[in-house]
mmCIF file of C-alpha atoms in Angstrom:
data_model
loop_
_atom_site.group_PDB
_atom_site.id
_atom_site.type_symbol
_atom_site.label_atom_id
_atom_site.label_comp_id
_atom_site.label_asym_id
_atom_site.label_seq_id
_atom_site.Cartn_x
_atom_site.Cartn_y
_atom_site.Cartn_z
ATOM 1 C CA UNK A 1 -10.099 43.438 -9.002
ATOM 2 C CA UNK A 2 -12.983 44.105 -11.235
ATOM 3 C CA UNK A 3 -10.634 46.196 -13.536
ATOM 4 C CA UNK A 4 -8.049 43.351 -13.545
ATOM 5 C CA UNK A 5 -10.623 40.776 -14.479
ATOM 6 C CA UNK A 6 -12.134 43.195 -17.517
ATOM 7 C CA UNK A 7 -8.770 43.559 -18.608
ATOM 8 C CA UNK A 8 -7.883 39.863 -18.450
ATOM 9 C CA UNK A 9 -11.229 39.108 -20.701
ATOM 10 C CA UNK A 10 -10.637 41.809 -23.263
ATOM 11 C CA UNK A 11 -7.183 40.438 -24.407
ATOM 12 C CA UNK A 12 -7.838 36.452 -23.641
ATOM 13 C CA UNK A 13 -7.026 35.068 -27.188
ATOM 14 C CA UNK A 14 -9.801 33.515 -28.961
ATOM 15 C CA UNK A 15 -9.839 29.810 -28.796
ATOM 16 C CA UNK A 16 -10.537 27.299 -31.350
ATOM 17 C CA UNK A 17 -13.987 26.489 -30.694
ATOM 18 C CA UNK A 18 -14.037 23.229 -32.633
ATOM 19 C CA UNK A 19 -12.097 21.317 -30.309
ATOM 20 C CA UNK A 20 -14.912 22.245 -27.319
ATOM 21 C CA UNK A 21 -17.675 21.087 -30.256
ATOM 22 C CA UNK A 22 -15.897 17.748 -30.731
ATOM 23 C CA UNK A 23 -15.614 16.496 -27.083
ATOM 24 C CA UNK A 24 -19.743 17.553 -26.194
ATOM 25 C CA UNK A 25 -20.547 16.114 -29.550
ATOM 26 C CA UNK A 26 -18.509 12.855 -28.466
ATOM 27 C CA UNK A 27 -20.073 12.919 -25.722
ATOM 28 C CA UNK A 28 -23.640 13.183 -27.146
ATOM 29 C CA UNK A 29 -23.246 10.434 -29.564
ATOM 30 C CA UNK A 30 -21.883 8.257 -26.548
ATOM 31 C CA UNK A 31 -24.691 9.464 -24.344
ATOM 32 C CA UNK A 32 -27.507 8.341 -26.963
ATOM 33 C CA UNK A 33 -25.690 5.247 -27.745
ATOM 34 C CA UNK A 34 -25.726 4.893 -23.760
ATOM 35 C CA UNK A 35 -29.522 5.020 -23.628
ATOM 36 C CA UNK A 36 -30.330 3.352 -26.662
ATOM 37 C CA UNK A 37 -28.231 0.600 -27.708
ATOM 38 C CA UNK A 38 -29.275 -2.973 -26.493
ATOM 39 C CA UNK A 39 -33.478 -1.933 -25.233
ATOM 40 C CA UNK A 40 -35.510 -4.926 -24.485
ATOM 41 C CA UNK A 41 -38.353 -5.854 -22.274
ATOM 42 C CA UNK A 42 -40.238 -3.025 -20.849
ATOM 43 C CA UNK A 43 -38.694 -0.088 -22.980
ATOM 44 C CA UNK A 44 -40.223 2.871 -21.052
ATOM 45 C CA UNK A 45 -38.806 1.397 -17.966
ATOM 46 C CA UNK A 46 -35.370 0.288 -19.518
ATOM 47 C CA UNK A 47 -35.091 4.102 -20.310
ATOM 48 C CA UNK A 48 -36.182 5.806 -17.310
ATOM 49 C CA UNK A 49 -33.681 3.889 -15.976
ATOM 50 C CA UNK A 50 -30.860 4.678 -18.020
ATOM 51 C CA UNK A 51 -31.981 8.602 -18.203
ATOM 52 C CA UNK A 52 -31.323 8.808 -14.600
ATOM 53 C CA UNK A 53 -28.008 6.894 -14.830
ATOM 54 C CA UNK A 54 -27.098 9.339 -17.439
ATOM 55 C CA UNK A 55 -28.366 12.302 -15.571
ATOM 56 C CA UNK A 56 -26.152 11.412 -12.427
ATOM 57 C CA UNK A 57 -22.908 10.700 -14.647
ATOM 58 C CA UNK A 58 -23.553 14.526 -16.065
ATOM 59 C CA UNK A 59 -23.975 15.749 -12.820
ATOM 60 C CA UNK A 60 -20.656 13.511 -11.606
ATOM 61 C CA UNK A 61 -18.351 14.305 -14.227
ATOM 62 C CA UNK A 62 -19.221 18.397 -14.305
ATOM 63 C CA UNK A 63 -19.041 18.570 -10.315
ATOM 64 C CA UNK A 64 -15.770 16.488 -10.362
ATOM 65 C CA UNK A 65 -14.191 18.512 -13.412
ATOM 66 C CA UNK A 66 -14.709 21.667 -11.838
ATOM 67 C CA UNK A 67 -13.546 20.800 -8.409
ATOM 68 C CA UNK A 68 -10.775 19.694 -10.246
ATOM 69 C CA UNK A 69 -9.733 22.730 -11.974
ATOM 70 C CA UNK A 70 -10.204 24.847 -9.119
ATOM 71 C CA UNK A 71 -7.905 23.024 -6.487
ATOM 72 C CA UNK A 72 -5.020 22.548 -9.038
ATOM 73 C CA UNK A 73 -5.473 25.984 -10.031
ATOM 74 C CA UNK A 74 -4.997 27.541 -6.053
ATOM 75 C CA UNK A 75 -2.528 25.078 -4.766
ATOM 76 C CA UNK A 76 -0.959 25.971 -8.564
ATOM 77 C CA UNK A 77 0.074 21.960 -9.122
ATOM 78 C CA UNK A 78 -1.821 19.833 -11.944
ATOM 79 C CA UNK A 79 -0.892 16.342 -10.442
ATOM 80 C CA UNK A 80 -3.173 16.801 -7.456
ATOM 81 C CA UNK A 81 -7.012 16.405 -7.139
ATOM 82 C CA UNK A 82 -9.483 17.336 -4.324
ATOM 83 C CA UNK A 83 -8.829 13.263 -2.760
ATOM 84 C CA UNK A 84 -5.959 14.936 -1.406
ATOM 85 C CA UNK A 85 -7.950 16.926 0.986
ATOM 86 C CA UNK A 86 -9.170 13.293 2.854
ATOM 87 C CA UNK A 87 -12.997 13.842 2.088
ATOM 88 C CA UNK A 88 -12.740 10.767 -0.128
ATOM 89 C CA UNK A 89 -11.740 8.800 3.213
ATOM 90 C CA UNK A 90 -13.585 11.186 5.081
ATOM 91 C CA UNK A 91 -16.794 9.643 3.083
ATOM 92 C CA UNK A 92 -15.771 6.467 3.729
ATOM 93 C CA UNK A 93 -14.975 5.983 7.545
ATOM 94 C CA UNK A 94 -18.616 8.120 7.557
ATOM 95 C CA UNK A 95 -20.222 4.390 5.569
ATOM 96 C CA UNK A 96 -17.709 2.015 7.986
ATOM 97 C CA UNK A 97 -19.066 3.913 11.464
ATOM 98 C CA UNK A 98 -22.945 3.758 9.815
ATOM 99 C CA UNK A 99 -22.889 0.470 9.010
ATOM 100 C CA UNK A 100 -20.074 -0.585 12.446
ATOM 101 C CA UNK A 101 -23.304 1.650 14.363
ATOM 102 C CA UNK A 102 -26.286 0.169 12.715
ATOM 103 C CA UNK A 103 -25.904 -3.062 10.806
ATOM 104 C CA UNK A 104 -26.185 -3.542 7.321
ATOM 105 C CA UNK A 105 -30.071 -3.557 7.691
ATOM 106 C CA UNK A 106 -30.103 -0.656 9.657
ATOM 107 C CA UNK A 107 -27.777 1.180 6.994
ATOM 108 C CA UNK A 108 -30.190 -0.136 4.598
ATOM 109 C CA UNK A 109 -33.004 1.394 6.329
ATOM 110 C CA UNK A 110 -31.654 4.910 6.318
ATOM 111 C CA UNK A 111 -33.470 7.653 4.425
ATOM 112 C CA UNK A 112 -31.393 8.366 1.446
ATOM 113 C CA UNK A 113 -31.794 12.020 1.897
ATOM 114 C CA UNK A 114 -31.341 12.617 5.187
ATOM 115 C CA UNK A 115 -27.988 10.377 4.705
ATOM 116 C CA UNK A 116 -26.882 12.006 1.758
ATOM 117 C CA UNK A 117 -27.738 15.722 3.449
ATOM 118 C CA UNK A 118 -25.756 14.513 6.365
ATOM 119 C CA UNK A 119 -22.375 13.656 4.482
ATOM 120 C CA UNK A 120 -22.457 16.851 2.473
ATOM 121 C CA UNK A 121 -22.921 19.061 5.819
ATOM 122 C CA UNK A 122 -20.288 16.761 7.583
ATOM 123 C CA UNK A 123 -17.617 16.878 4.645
ATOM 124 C CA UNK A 124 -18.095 20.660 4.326
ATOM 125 C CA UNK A 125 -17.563 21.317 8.214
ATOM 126 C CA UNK A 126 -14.665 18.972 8.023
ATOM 127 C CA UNK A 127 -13.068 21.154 5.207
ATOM 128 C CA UNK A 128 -14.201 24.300 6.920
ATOM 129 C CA UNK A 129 -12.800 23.415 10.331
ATOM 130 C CA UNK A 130 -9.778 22.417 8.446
ATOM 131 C CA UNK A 131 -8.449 24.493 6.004
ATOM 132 C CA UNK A 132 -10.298 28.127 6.750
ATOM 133 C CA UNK A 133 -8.226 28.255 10.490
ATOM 134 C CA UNK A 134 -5.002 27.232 8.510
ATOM 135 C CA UNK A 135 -5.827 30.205 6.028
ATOM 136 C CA UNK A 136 -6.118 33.205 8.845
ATOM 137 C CA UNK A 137 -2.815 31.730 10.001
ATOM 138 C CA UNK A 138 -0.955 32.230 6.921
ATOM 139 C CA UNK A 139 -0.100 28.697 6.594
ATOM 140 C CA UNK A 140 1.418 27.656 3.112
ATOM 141 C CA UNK A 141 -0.624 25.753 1.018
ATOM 142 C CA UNK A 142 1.976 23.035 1.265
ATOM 143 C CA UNK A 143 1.274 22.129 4.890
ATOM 144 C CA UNK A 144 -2.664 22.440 4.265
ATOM 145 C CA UNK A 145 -2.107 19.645 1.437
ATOM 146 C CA UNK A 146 -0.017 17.613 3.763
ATOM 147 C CA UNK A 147 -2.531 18.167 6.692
ATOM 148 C CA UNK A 148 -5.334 16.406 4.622
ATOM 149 C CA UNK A 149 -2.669 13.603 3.406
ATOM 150 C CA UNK A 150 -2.061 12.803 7.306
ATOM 151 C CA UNK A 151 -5.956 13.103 7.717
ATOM 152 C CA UNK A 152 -7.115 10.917 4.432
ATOM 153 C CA UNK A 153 -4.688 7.929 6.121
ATOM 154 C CA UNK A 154 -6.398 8.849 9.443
ATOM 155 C CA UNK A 155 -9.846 7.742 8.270
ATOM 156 C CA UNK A 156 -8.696 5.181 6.086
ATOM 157 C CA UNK A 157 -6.902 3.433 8.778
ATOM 158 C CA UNK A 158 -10.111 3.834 11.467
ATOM 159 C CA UNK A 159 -12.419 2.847 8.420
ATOM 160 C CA UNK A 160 -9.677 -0.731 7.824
ATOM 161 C CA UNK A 161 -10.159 -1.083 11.923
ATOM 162 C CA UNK A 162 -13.777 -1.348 12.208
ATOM 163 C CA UNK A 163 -14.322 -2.889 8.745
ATOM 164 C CA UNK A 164 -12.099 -6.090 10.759
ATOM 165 C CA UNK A 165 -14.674 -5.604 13.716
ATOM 166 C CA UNK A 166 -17.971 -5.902 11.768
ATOM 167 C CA UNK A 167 -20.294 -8.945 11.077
ATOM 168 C CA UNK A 168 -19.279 -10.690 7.682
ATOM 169 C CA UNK A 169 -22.961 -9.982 5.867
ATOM 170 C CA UNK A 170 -22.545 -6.461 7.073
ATOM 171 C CA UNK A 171 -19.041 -6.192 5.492
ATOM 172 C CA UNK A 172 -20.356 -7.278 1.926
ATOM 173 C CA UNK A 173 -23.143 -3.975 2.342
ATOM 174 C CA UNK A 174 -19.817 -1.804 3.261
ATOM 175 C CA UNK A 175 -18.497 -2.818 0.379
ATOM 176 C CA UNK A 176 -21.345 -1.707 -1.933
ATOM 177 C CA UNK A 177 -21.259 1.207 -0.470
ATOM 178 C CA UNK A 178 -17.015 1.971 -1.025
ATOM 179 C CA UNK A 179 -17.409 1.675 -4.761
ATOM 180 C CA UNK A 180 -19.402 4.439 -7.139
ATOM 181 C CA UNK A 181 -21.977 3.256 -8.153
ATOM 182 C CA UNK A 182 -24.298 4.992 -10.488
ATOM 183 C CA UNK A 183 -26.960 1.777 -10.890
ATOM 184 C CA UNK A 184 -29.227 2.760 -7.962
ATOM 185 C CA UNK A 185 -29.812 6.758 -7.675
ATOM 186 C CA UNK A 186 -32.545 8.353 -6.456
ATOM 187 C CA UNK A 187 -34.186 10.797 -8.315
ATOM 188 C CA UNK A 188 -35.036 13.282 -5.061
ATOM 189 C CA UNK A 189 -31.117 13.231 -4.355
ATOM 190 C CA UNK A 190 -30.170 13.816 -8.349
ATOM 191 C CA UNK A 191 -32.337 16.974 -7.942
ATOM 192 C CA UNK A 192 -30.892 18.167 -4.338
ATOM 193 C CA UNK A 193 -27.233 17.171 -5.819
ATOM 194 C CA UNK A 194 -27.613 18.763 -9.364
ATOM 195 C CA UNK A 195 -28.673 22.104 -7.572
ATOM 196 C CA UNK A 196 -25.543 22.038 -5.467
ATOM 197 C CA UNK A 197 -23.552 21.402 -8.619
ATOM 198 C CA UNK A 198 -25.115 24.157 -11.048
ATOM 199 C CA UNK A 199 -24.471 26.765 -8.043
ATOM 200 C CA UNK A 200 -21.499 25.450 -7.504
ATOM 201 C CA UNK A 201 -20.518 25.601 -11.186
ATOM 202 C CA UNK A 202 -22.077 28.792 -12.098
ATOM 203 C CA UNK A 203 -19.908 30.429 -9.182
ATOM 204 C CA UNK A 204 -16.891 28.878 -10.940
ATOM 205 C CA UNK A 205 -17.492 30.160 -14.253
ATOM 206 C CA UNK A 206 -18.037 33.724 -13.031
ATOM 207 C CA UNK A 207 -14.788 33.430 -10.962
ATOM 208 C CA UNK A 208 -13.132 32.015 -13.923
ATOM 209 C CA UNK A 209 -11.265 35.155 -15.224
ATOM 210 C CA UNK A 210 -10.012 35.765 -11.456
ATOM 211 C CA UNK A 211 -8.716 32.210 -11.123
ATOM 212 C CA UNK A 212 -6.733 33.122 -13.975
ATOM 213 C CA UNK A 213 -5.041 35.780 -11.907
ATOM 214 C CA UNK A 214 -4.817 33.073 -9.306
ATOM 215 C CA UNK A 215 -2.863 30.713 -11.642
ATOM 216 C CA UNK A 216 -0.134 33.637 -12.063
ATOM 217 C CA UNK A 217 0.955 32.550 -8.230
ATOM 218 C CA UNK A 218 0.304 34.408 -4.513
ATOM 219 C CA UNK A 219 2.886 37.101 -5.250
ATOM 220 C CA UNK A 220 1.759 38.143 -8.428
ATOM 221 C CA UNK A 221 -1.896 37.735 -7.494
ATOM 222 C CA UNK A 222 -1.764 39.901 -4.482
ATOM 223 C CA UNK A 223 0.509 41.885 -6.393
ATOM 224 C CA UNK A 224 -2.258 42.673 -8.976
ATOM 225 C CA UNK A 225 -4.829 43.248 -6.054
ATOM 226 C CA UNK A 226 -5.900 40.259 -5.092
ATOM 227 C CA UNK A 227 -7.139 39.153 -1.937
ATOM 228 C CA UNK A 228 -5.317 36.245 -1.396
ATOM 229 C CA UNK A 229 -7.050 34.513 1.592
ATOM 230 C CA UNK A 230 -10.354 35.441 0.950
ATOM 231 C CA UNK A 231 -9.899 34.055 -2.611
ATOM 232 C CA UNK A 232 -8.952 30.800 -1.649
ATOM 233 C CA UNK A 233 -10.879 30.244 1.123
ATOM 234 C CA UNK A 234 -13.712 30.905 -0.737
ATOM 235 C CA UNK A 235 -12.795 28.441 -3.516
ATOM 236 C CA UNK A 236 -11.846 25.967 -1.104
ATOM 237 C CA UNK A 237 -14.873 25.459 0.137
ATOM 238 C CA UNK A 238 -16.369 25.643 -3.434
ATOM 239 C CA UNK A 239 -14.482 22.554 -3.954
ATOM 240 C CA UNK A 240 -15.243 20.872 -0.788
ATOM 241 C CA UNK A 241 -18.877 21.274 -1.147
ATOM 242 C CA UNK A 242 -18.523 20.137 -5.069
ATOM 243 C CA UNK A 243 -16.514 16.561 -4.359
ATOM 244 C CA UNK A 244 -18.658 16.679 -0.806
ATOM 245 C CA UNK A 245 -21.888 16.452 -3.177
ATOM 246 C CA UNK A 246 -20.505 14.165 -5.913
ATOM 247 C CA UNK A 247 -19.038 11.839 -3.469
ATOM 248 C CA UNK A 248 -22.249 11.606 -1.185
ATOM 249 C CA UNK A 249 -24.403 10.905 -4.321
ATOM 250 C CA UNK A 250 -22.314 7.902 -5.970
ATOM 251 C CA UNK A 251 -19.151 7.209 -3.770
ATOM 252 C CA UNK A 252 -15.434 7.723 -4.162
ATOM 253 C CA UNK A 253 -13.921 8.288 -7.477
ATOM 254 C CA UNK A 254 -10.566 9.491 -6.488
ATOM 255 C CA UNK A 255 -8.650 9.498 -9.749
ATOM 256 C CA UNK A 256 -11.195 10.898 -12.079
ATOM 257 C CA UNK A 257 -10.882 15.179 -11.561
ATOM 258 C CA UNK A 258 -7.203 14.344 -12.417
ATOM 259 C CA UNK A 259 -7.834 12.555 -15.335
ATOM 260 C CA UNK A 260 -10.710 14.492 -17.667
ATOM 261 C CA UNK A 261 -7.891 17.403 -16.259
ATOM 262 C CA UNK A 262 -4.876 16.114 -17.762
ATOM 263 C CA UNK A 263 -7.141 14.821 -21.245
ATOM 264 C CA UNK A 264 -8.672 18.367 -21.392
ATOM 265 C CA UNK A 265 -5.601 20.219 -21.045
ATOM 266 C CA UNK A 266 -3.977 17.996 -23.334
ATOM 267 C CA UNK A 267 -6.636 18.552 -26.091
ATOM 268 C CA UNK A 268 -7.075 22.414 -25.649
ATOM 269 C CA UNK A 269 -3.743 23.383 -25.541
ATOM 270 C CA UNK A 270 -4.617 26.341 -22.632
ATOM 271 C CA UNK A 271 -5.239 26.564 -19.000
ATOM 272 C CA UNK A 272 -7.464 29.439 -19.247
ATOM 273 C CA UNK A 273 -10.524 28.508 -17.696
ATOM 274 C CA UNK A 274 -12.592 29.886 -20.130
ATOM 275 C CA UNK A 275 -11.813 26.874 -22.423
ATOM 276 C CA UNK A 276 -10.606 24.522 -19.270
ATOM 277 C CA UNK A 277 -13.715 24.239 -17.640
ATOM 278 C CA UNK A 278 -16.237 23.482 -20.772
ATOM 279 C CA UNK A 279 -13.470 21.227 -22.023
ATOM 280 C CA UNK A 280 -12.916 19.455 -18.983
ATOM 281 C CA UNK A 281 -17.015 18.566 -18.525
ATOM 282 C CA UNK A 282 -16.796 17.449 -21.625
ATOM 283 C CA UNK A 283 -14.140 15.265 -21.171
ATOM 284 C CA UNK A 284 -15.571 13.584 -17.843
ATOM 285 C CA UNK A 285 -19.257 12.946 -19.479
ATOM 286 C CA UNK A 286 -16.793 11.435 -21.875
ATOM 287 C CA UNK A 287 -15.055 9.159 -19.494
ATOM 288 C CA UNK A 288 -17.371 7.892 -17.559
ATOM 289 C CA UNK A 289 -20.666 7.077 -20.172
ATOM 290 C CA UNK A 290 -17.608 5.684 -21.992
ATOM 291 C CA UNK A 291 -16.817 3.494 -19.145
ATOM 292 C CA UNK A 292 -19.686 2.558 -18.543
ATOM 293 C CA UNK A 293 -20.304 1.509 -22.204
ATOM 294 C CA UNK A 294 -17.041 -0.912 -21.852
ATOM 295 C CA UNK A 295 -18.105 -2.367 -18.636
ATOM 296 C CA UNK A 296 -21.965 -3.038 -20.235
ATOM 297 C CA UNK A 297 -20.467 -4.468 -23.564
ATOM 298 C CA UNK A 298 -17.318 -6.149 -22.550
ATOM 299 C CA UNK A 299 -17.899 -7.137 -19.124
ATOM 300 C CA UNK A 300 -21.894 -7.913 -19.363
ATOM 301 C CA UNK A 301 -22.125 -5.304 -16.695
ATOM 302 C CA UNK A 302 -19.789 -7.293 -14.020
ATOM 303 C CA UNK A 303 -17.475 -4.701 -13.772
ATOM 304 C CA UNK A 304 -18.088 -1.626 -11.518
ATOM 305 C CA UNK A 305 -17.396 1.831 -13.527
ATOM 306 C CA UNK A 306 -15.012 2.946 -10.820
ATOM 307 C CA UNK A 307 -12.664 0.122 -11.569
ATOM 308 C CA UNK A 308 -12.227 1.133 -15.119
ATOM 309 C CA UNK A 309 -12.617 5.391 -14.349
ATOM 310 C CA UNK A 310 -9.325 4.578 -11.281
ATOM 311 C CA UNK A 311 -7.092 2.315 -13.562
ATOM 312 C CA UNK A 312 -7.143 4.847 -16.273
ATOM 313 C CA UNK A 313 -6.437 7.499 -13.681
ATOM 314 C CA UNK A 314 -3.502 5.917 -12.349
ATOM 315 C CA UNK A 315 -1.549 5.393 -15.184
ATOM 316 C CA UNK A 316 -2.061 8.736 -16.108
ATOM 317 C CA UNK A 317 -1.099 10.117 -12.628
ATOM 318 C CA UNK A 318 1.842 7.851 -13.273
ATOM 319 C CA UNK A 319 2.846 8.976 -16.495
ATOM 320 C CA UNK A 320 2.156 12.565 -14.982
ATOM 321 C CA UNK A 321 4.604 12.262 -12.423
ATOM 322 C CA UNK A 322 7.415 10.629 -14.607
ATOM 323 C CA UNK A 323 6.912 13.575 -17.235
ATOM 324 C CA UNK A 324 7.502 16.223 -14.407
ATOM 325 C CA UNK A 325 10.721 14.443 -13.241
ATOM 326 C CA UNK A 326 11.650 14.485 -17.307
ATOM 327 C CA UNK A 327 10.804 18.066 -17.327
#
C-alpha cells in the first residue's frame, strides 16, 4: 500500500497553485477586515474578543472541510455530508435531555469542559457502536448511510418531544443552544478542540494519497491492495470525532462541509486531495468570517451566522441534486 501511495504521488499532476493562494489570501483580507473594521470603546478588549471568534471559525471551517472530504470520498457521493450520520441530532437531543434533566439554570451551571468532553466521547461511541459492527459485517455503505438517516429522525423526533414538555424560560436557553454560535467560546475549549482538529487533520493529510485510491471505488481499491474495512473504519471515526468536536464547540452547522466542498471543487477543478483539502479550508474560513461580516454589517449583528452559512447550503444542495438528475 506504501508502493501504491509513492506511485500515486510521483505522477499526481502539478496543480495551479494560484488558485490555493487566492482563496487563503481572501480569506486573510476578510479575516483582518473581521478584526479590525468598526473598533470602538475598549480596543484591547474589542479584539481579544474578536481573535477568539476568529480562532474558533478557523478551527470550525478546517474541522468541518475535512470531515467533509473524507465521508464523500468513502461513501464515494459528493451530495452528502457527515449530518447524515445523525451526530448533528445526536448533539442536539444530548442539549434537549440536559436542559429537560436540569433546567435552564442548571444547564447554565455546567462546566463547559466537562460538557463539551462529554459530547465528543458520547458522539464518538455513538459512531463507534454504530458504524464499526456494520463494517465487520460487510454491510454496504448504503445501509450504514440509511441507518444514521433513520437514527438522525430518531433524536430529532425525542429532542421535538421533550422540547413540548419543558418550562417556557427553559425552552428559550434550548434554543441558544440549537444554533452555532461562535459569540461566546471559551478559550480552554478552543485549545482542547483545536488539538483534536490539528490531529485530526494532520492524519488526513498523510492519508490523503490513499484516499485517492479510495475514491477509485471498493473493487478497485481492494483490487490495488487495499484494506477495505480497516480503511474506512478508520476514517470513519476520523470524521466522527472531527464533526463530534466542531459540533460540541459551536453547535450544528449541517449544510456547511457540503458547501466549502462543492465551492472548492468547483474552483480547483480536481478531487485530489492534495489540492481538495487546502482548498476546501480555505473556502470554509471563507464562508463563515464572510458570514459573519454580512450578519455584523447588514443585520447589526441580529442575525445568527448559521442562518446565513444553512441557506447558502441549501440552495446549493439543491442545485446539486438537480445537476445530478441533468447529468
Amino acid at each position: 500500500m506504501a508502493e501504491l501511495a509513492d506511485a500515486i504521488r510521483r505522477t499526481a499532476p502539478r496543480q495551479v497553485p494560484w488558485r490555493l493562494v487566492a482563496i487563503w489570501s481572501l480569506a486573510a483580507i476578510l479575516a483582518c477586515a473581521f478584526l479590525f473594521t468598526g473598533l470602538r470603546g475598549n480596543i484591547s478588549f474589542v479584539l481579544n474578543l474578536r481573535l477568539t471568534q476568529l480562532v474558533g471559525m478557523v478551527q470550525v471551517a478546517v474541522a468541518v472541510a475535512v470531515s467533509t472530504v473524507v465521508f464523500q470520498t468513502i461513501t464515494n457521493n459528493r451530495i452528502l455530508s457527515p449530518s447524515i450520520m445523525g451526530l448533528d441530532a445526536l448533539y442536539l437531543f444530548c442539549q434537549t435531555a440536559l436542559v429537560f434533566a436540569l433546567g435552564g439554570f442548571g444547564y447554565a451551571a455546567l462546566d463547559p469542559a466537562w460538557k463539551f468532553g462529554g459530547e465528543v466521547v458520547m458522539m464518538m461511541a455513538a459512531s463507534a457502536a454504530l458504524f464499526v459492527p456494520m463494517l465487520r459485517r460487510g454491510s454496504e455503505m448504503l445501509m450504514m448511510i440509511l441507518t444514521g438517516v433513520v437514527l438522525g429522525l430518531l433524536f430529532r423526533s425525542l429532542s421535538s418531544l421533550l422540547s413540548r414538555l419543558i418550562d417556557p424560560n427553559d425552552f428559550a436557553v434550548l434554543q441558544g443552544a440549537s444554533f452555532a454560535n461562535f459569540q461566546s467560546l471559551d478559550p480552554a475549549l478552543l485549545a482542547a478542540g483545536g488539538a483534536v482538529t490539528v490531529l485530526g487533520t494532520l492524519g488526513a493529510w498523510r492519508a490523503r494519497h490513499t484516499l485517492d485510491v479510495v475514491a477509485l471505488g471498493r473493487e478497485a481499491a481492494v483490487g490495488l491492495g487495499l484494506d477495505w474495512n480497516r480503511t474506512v473504519t478508520a476514517h470513519l471515526l476520523l470524521v466522527a470525532c472531527l464533526v463530534a468536536s466542531a459540533t460540541a464547540l459551536v453547535g450544528p452547522l449541517a449544510f456547511l462541509g457540503l458547501l466549502v466542498v462543492a465551492v472548492a471543487e468547483r474552483i480547483c477543478g480536481t478531487r485530489r486531495h492534495a489540492v481538495l483539502f487546502p482548498a476546501a479550508c480555505g473556502v470554509g474560513v471563507v464562508m463563515l468570517v464572510g458570514a459573519q461580516l454580512i450578519g455584523r454589517a447588514g443585520f447589526g449583528g441580529a442575525v445568527v451566522i448559521s442562518v446565513i452559512v444553512e441557506f447558502v447550503g441549501g440552495l446549493v444542495f439543491l442545485a446539486l441534486l438537480f445537476a445530478r438528475r441533468r447529468q
